[in-house]
Every structure is written in C-alpha cells, then in structure tokens.
Short mmCIF file of C-alpha atoms and ligand atoms in Angstrom, two decimals:
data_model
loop_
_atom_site.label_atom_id
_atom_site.label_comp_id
_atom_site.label_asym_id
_atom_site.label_seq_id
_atom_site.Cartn_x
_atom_site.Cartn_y
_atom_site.Cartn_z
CA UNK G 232 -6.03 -0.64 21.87
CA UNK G 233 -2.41 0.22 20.25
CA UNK G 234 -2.81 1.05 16.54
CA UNK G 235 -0.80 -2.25 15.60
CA UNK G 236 -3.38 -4.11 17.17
CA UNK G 237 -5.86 -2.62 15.42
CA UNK G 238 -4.33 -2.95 12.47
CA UNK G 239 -4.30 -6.38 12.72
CA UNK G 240 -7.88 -7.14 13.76
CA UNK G 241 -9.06 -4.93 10.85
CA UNK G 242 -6.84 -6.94 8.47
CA UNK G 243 -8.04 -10.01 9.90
CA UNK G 244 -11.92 -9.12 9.80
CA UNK G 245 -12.33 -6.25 7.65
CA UNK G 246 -12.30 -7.04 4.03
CA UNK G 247 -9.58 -5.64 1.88
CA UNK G 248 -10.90 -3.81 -0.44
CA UNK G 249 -9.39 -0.37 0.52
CA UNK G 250 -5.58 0.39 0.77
CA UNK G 251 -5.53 2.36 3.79
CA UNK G 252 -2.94 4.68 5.49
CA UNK G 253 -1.35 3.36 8.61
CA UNK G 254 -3.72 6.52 10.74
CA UNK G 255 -6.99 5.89 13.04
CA UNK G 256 -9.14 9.02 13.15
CA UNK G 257 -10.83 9.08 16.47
CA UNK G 258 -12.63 12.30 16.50
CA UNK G 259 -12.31 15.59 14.53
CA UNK G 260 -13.56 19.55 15.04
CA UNK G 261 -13.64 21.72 12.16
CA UNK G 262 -11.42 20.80 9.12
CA UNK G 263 -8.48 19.09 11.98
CA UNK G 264 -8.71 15.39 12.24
CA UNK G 265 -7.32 13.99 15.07
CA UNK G 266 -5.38 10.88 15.14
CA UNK G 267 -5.78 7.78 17.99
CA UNK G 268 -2.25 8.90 19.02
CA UNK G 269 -3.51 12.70 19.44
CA UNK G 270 -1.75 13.73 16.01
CA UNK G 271 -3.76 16.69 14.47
CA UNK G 272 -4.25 16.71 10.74
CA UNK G 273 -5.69 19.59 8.59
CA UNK G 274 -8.24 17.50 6.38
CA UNK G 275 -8.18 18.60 2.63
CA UNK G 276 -9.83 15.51 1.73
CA UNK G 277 -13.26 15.97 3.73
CA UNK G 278 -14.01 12.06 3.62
CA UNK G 279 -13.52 12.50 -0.18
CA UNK G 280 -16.63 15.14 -0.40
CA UNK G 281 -18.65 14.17 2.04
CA UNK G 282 -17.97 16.41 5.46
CA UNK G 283 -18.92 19.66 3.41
CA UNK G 284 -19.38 21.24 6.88
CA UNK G 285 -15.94 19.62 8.25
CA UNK G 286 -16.08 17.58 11.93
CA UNK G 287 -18.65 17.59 14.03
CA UNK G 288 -20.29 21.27 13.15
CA UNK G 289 -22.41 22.32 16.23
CA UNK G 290 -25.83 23.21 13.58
CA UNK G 291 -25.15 19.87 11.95
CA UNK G 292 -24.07 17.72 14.96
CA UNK G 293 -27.16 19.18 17.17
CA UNK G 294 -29.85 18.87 14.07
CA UNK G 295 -28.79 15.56 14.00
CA UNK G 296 -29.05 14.62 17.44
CA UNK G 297 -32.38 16.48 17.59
CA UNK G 298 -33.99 14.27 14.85
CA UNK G 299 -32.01 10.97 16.24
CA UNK G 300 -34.12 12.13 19.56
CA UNK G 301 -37.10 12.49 18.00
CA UNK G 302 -37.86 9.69 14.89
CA UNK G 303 -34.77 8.08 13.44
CA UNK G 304 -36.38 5.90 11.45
CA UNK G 305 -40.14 4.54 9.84
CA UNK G 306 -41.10 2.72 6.41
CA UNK G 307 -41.79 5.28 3.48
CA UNK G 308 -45.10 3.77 3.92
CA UNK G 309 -45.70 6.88 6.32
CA UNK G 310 -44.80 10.63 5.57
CA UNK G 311 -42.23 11.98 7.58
CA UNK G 312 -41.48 15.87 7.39
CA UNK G 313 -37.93 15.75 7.29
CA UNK G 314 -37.83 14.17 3.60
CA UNK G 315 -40.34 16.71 2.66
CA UNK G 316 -38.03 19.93 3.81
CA UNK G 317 -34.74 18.53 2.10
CA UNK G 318 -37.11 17.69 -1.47
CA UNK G 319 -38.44 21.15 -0.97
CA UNK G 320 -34.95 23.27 -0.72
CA UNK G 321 -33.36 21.13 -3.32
CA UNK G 322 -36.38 21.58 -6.06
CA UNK G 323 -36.34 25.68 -5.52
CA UNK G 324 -33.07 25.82 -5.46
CA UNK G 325 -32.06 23.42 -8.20
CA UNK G 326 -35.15 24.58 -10.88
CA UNK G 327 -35.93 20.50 -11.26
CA UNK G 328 -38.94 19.21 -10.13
CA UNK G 329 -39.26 16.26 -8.06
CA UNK G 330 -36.62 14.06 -5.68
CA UNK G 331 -36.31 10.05 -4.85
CA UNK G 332 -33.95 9.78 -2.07
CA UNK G 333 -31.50 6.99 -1.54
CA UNK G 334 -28.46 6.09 0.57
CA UNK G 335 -25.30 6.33 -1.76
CA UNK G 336 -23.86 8.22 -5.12
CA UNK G 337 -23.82 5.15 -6.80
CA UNK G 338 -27.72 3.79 -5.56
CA UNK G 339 -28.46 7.56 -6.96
CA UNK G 340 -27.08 6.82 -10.19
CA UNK G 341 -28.73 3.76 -10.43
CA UNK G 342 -31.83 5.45 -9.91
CA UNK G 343 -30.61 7.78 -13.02
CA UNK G 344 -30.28 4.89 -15.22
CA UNK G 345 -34.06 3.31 -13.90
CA UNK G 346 -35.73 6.81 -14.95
CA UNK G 347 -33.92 7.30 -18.44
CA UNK G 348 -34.92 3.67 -19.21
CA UNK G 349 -38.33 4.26 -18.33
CA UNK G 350 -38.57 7.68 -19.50
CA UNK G 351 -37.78 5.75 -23.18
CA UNK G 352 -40.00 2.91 -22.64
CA UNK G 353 -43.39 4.88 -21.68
CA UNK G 354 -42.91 6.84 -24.79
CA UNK G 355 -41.13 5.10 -27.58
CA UNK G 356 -41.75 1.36 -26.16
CA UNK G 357 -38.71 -0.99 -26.01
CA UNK G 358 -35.23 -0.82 -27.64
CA UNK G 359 -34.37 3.04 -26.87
CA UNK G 360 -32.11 1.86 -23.80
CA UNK G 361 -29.05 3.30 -24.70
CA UNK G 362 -27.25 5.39 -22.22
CA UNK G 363 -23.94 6.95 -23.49
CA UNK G 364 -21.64 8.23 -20.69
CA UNK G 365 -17.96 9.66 -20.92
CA UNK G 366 -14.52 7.60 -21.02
CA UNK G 367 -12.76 8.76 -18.15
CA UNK G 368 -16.05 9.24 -16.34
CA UNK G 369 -16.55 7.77 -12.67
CA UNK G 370 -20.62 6.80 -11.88
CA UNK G 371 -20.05 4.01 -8.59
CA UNK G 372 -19.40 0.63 -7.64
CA UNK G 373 -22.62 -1.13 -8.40
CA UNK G 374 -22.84 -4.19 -11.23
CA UNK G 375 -24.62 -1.07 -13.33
CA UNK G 376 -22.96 1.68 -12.46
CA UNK G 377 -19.63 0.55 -12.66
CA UNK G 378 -20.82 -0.65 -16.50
CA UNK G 379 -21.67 3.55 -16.69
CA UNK G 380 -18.00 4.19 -15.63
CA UNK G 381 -16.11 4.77 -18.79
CA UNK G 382 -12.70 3.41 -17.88
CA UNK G 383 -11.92 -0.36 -18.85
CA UNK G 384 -10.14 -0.75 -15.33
CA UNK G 385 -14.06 -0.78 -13.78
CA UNK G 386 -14.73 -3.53 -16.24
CA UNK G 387 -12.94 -6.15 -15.10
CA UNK G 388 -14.04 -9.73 -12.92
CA UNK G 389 -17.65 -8.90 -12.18
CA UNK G 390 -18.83 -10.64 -15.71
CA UNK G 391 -21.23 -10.30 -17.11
CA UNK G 392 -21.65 -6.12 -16.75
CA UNK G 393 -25.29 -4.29 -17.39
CA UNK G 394 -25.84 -4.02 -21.56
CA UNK G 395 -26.60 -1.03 -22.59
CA UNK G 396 -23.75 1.76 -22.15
CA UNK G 397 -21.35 3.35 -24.33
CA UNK G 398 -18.43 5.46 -24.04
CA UNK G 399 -17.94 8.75 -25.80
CA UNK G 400 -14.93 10.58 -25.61
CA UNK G 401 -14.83 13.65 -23.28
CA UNK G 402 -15.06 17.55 -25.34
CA UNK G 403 -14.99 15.46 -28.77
CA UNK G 404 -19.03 16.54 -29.71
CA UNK G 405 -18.48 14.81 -33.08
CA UNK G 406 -17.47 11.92 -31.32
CA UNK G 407 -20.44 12.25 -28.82
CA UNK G 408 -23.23 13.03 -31.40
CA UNK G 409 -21.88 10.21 -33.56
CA UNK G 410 -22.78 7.13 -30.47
CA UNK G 411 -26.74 9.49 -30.01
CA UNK G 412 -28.90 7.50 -32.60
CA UNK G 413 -32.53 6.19 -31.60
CA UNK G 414 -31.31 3.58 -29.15
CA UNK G 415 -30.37 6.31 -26.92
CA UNK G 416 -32.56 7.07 -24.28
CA UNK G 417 -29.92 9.58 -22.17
CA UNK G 418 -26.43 10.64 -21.49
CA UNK G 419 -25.06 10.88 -18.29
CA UNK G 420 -21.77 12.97 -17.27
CA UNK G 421 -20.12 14.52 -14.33
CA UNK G 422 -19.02 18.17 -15.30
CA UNK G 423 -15.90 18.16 -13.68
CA UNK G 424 -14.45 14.08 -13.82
CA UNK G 425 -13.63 13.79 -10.03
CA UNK G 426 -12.13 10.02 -9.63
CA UNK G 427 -10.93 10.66 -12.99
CA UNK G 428 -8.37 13.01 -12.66
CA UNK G 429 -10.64 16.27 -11.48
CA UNK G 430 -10.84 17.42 -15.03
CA UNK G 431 -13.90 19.92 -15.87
CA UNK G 432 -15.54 19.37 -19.31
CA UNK G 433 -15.40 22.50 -21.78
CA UNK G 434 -18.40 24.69 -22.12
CA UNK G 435 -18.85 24.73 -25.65
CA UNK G 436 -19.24 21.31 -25.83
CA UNK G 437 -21.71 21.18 -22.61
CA UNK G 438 -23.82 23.45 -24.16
CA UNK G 439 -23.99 21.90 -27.81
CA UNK G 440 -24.68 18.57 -26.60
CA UNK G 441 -26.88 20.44 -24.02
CA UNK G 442 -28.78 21.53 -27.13
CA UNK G 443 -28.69 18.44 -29.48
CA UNK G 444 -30.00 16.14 -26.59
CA UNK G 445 -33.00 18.64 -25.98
CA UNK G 446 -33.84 18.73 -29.63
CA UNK G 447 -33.81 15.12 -29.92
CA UNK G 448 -35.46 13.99 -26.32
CA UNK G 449 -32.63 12.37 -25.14
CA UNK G 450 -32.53 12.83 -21.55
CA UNK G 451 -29.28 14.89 -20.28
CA UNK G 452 -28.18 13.94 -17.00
CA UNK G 453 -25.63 15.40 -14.91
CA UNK G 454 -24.23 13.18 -12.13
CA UNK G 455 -23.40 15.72 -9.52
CA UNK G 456 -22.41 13.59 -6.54
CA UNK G 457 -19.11 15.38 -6.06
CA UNK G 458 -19.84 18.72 -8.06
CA UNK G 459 -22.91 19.52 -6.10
CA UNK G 460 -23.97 20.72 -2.72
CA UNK G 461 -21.75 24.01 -3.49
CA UNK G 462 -18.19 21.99 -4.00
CA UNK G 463 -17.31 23.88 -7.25
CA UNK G 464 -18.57 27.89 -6.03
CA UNK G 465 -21.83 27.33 -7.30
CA UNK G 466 -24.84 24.81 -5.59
CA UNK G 467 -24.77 22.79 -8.39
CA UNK G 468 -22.28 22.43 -10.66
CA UNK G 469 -24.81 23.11 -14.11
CA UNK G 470 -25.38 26.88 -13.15
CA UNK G 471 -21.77 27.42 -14.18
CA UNK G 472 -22.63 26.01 -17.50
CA UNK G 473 -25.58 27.58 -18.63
CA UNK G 474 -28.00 24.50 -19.22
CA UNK G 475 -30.79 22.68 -16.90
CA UNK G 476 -30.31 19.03 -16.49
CA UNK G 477 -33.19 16.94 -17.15
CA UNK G 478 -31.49 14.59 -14.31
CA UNK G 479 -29.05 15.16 -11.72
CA UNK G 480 -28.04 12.74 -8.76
CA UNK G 481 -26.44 13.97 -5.37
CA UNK G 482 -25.10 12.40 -2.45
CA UNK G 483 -21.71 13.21 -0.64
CA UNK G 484 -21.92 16.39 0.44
CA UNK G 485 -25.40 16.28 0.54
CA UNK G 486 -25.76 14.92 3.85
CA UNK G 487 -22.47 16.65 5.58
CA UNK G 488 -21.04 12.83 6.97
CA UNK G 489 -24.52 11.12 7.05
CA UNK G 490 -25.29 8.90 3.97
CA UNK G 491 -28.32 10.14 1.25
CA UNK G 492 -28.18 10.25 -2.16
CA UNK G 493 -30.69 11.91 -4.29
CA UNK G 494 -32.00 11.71 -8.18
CA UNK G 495 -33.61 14.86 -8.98
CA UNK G 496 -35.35 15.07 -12.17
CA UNK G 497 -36.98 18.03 -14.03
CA UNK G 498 -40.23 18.50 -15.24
CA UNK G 499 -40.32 15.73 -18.54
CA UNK G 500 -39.20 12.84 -15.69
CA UNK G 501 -40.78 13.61 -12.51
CA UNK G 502 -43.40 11.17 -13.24
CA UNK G 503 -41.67 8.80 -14.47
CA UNK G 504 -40.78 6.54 -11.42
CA UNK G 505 -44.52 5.49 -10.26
CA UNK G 506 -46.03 3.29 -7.65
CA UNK G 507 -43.38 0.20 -6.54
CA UNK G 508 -41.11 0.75 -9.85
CA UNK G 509 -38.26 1.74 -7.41
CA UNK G 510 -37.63 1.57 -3.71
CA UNK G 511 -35.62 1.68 -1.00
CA UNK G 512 -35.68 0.56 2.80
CA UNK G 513 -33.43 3.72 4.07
CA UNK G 514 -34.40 6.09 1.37
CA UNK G 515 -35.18 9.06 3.12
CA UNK G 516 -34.29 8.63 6.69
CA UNK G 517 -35.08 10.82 9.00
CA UNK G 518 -31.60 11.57 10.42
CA UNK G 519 -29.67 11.92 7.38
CA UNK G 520 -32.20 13.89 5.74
CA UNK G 521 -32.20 15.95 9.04
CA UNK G 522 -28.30 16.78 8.56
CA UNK G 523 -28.77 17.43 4.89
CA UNK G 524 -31.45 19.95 5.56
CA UNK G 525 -28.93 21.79 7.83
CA UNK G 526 -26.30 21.23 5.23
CA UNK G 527 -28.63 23.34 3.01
CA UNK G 528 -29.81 25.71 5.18
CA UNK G 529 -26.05 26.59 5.60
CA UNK G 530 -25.10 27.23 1.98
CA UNK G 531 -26.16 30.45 1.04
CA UNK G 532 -25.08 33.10 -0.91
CA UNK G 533 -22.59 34.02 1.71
CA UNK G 534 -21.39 30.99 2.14
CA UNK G 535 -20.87 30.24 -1.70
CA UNK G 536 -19.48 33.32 -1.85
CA UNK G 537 -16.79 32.62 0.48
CA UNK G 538 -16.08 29.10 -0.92
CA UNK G 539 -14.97 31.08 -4.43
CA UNK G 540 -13.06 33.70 -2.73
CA UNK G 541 -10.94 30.25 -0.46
CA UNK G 542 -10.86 28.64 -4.36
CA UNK G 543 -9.43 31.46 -5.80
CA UNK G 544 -6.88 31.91 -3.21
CA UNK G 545 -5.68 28.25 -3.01
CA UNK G 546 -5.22 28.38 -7.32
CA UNK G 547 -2.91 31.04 -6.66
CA UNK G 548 -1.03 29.90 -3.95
CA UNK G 549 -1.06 26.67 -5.46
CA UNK G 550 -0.13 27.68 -8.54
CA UNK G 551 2.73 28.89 -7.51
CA UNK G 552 4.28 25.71 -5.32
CA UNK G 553 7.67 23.88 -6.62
CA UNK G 554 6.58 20.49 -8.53
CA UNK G 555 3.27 22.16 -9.79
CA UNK G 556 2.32 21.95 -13.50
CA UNK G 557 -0.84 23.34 -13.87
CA UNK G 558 -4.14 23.20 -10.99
CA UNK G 559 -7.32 22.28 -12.55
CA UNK G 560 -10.95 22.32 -11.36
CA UNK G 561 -13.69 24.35 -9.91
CA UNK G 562 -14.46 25.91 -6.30
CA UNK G 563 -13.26 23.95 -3.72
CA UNK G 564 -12.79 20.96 -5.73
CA UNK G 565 -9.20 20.67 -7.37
CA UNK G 566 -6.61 18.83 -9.32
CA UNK G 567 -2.67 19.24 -9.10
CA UNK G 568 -0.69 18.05 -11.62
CA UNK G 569 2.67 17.15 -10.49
CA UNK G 570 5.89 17.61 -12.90
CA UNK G 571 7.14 14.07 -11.49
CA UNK G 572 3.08 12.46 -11.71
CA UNK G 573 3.63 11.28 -8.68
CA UNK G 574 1.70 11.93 -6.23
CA UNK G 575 1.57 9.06 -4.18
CA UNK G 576 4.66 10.08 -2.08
CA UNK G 577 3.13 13.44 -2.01
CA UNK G 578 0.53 12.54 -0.27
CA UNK G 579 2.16 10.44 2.67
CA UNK G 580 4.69 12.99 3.23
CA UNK G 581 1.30 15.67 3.72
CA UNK G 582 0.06 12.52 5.98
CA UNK G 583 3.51 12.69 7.91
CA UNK G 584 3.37 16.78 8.22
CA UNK G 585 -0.30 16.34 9.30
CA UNK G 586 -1.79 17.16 6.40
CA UNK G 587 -4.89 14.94 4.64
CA UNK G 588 -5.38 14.76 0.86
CA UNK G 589 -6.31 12.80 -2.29
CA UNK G 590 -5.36 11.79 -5.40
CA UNK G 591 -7.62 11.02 -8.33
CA UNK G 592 -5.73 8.96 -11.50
CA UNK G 593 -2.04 10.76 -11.31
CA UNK G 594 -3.40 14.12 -9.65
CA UNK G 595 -2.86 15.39 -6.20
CA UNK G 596 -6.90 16.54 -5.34
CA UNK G 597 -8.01 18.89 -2.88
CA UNK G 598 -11.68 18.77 -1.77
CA UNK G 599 -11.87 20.46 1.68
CA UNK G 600 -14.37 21.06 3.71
CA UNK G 601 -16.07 24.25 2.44
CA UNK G 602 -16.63 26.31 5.47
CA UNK G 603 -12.74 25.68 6.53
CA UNK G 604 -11.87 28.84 8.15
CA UNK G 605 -8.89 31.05 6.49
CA UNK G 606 -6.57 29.96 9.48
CA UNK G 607 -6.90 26.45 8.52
CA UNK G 608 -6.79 27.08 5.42
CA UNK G 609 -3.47 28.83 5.41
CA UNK G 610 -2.16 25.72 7.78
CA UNK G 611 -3.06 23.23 4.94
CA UNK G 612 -1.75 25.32 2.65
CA UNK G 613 1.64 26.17 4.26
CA UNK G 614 2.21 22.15 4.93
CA UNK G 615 1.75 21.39 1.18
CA UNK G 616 4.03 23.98 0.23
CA UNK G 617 6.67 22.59 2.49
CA UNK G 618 6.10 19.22 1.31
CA UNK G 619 5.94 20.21 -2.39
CA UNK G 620 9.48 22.62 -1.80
CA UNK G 621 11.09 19.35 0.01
CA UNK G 622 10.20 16.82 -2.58
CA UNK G 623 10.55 19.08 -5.58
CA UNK G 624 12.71 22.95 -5.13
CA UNK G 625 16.24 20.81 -5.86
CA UNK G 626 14.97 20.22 -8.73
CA UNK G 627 14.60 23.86 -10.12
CA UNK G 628 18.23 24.77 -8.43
C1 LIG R 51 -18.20 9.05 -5.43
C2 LIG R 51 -18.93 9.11 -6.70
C3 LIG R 51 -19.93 8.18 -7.02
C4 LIG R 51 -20.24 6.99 -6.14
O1 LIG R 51 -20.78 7.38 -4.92
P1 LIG R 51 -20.91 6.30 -3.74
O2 LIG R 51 -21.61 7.07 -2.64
O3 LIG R 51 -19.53 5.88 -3.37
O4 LIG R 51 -21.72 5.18 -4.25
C5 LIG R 51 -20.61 8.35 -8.19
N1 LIG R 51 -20.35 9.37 -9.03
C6 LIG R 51 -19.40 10.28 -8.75
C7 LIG R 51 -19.16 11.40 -9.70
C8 LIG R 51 -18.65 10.18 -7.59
O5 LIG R 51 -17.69 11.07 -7.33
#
C-alpha cells in the first residue's frame, strides 16, 4: 500500500485526535527509524520516552519473545513471577516500598490520586481530598488526570472535570504553602515539566516543600513518567534532588515500547490500596513486565553513567547551534529554546533531513533513546545543526 493510500484509510477510520507527520515507520534498529519508503531517520524523540532502549534491542526484543512464548497473559487472581522481579528491582532501587502496576502514565497517576485520597480518609476521615499540583504541570488524558494538569487548555469540553485539584504556581513556595491547608491530602509534581515546556523545578523549593509536606503529612508525590527509568542521568529523577517521594508513578520508559505504568509508594502508603479498592485487567502482564525487567536489568551504573556523559555533550554542542537561546533540562531529556519560538518548522525540516524530534509548548525537545551509540548520536546531532544554521545563521550575518 502507497503512503497516500494509507493516509487516507487512516483518516477515514482512525480517529483524529493526533496531528500526524505525513511518515509511516515500518520497522526500526537502534535509535534509526525507517520509513515505508526506506527513508532512515535518527529518532531523538524515542516514541516520546518510551523506546529507552531504541528499536528492537536484541535483550529486550528476545526477553520479550521469551515470555510471549511462555505465559503472555492470566488474571491477577494467580501470581505470576514476572510482576514479582520488576516490583522487586524497582523497590531496591527506588528506596519505596511497594508497586501496583498498570498499563499507562496517566492510569498510574490515577492510581496516585486513589492512594492520596485514601491515605487521608483512613486517617483523618472525609474532607482532606485536596490534591494541589503545579500550573504548567502535565499528569494524562483521563477525566481526573487531565483535572491534575495545571494548564486551562486541558480543561476544556469534557465538563464536568474531577473536584478536588488546585494549581500552585511552579518555584513560588509562598504561593505553594499558601493552597496546603487541612483539605490537602497530597501534592503531586513532575520535577522537570516535560509536555510543559521541559522545564526542571528549582531545588530549593523541592526541598522546602519536600520538608513542609513531611512535617504536615501531606503526601509528596512525584510523577516520574518521563523523568524516570534513567531519562534525566539518574534512575529516578528525586535522587538529583535530595528528598524521597512518598509516591512516584512510572510508565514510558519503563517498559522500553511495551505499555506498564507503575505507582510506587513508600513506606506510610504501601498499605493503603487493600483488597478490590483498585484494579486492573492488564495490570501486570506478563510480557510487558518481561521487557521492563530487561529495561532494568540494563540500566546500571554504567549505563547511567554514559547517559550523563551523551547529556553533557549534546548541551554543549547544542548550546552552541545558530537560533539557540538557552537548552534546558536534565540527562537525556531536553528543551531548546529557539530565538524565533518556533519550532514547528524546525522540526519538519529535521523530519525532511531524516531527523525525528519533539516539541513541548514553544520548545524544540530531545528525548532519545538512552543507549544511542556516539555515532548516532553525532548523526542527530550534525542534522540539527544543519537545520538550525539553514533556518537561522542569516540571521546573525
Ligand atoms: C506522558 C505523561 C503522562 C501520561 O502518560 P500516558 O501513558 O500517555 O497516559 C503523565 N505524566 C507525565 C509527566 C507524562 O509525561
């Protein structure tokens, strides 16, 4: 099937809900994407997050296959052991305590907001429901979640929205403390804002609010579904900023191109989800827990260690490109400001020079896979500097 043809059976069957790019990825190897018409891309964009071990990795691809061989699915009415070795590596590695696995970022988030309600409820009994998330912040696409995303554009059609959320303005603790009175039951961030513009939060005011919310048992809980699973140089995003999360959720990279999500919660919430409080049919499935187990295995010390060394090295290439105004973010997960602020055109002209990236609000962002080898790396690299010298060098002459 031509690409125009498929095209138009996509338009005509698929609802329209994203804007896509006139490209059809047929398979991929490493961080290269290749195209239906056998047009190679370097991929900066990972599926937004989610191939952390780029296309098709031989560990990943054959632990997968393995477990699809063996048990791809039962009820979590039965124990399986592949849940069991993901929970494990994620508790010792994250210092939390106990995981509920899910299917999406946004399913984990929901499960965030189920155990801070609760959490509130077994202790202080109704009315401390209050969760108090960022403005700018992204949490999912859910009824709920999207009422946890602090930007007005979420709010919009899907009337009436979950009660029960309000917006605090980003590094403003004044601000924050000022929304924290007894109706609050948690507050719920992403370190670095991803959708919203890849913009890390400061560490002063991480670690004060860290504070205040321990003092006054309101749960602090760090959505981590694009910070985590070693995206920013570290595992988890919270190491770099001192404190210990009472909840965080996972799910993109978790699962290297399979979809799980996780809510991990520390020792005062563990228990807090009992018997048939929360569920869900998928939760846990053998297969994607399989590939996120691998995912793990992969990202050790060596392999973290090489993701800072690639982040450091695209800042200061970066840095340096025509058009650039200032790169933000952490790791492998960054923001380009553009002089122009826009980035749109940025981005196809990458897409026509084979090159695949994103954009979050007016940024240019770069999330690539994070064992991309150097030579792809400097590939990516050299295409966005071409791109950026094209669209922008007349400018400086
Ligand atoms: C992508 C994202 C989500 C939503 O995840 P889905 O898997 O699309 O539901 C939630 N929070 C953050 C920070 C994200 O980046």
């Amino acid at each position: 099937m031509g690409f125009e043809k498929l095209k138009n059976e996509s338009d005509l069957h698929i609802m329209g809900t994203y804007s896509r790019f006139p490209v059809c990825i047929v398979e991929g190897n490493g961080a290269v994407a290749v195209s239906d018409e056998g047009k190679e891309y370097i991929d900066f964009g990972s599926g937004i997050g989610v191939n952390s071990l780029g296309y098709c990795d031989k560990d990943w691809s054959g632990a997968v296959a393995k477990q699809a061989a063996l048990l791809q699915h039962t009820s979590n009415l039965y124990y399986t052991k592949p849940q069991v070795a993901v929970a494990k590596k994620i508790v010792s590695k994250s210092g939390l305590n106990k995981v509920f696995f899910c299917n999406s970022g946004a399913e984990a988030n929901e499960c965030a907001v189920k155990v801070a309600r609760k959490y509130a409820f077994d202790k202080y009994g109704a009315g401390r429901n209050k969760i108090i998330t960022l403005k700018n912040s992204f949490h999912g696409r859910t009824v709920t979640t999207l009422s946890a995303t602090g930007q007005d554009v979420f709010h919009n059609y899907f009337f009436p929205f979950t009660e029960g959320f309000d917006y605090a303005i980003a590094n403003d603790f004044q601000d924050t403390v000022s929304k924290l009175d007894d109706s609050v039951c948690a507050v719920f961030l992403e370190l670095v804002q991803g959708e919203g513009g890849v913009v890390p939060l400061d560490k002063n005011y991480v670690k004060e609010l860290y504070d205040y919310c321990c003092d006054n048992d309101i749960l602090f809980m760090v959505d981590e579904v694009q910070t985590g699973i070693g995206r920013t140089g570290t595992l988890f995003c919270f190491e770099q900023y001192g404190i210990l999360p009472d909840v965080i959720t996972l799910a993109k990279g978790l699962g290297g191109g399979l979809p799980i999500g996780a809510c991990v919660t520390g020792h005062k919430a563990a228990d807090v989800l009992t018997s048939a409080t929360h569920g869900t049919t998928f939760g846990a499935n053998p297969v994607c827990c399989a590939a996120a187990e691998c995912v793990l295995n992969k990202i050790d010390s060596d392999f973290l260690n090489d993701i800072r060394k690639k982040s450091e090295y695209m800042f200061s290439k970066i840095k340096q490109m025509p058009g650039v105004s200032r790169v933000r973010g952490l790791g492998m997960m960054m923001g380009i400001e553009l002089e122009s602020g826009d980035s749109k055109s940025v981005v196809s002209e990458c897409l026509n020079n084979g090159l695949l990236v994103l954009t979050a609000k007016m940024a240019l962002r770069l999330l690539p896979p994070l064992n991309i080898s150097w030579d792809e790396l400097e590939r990516g690299i050299n295409i966005l500097g071409s791109v950026l010298t094209k669209l922008f060098a007349w400018k400086k002459v």
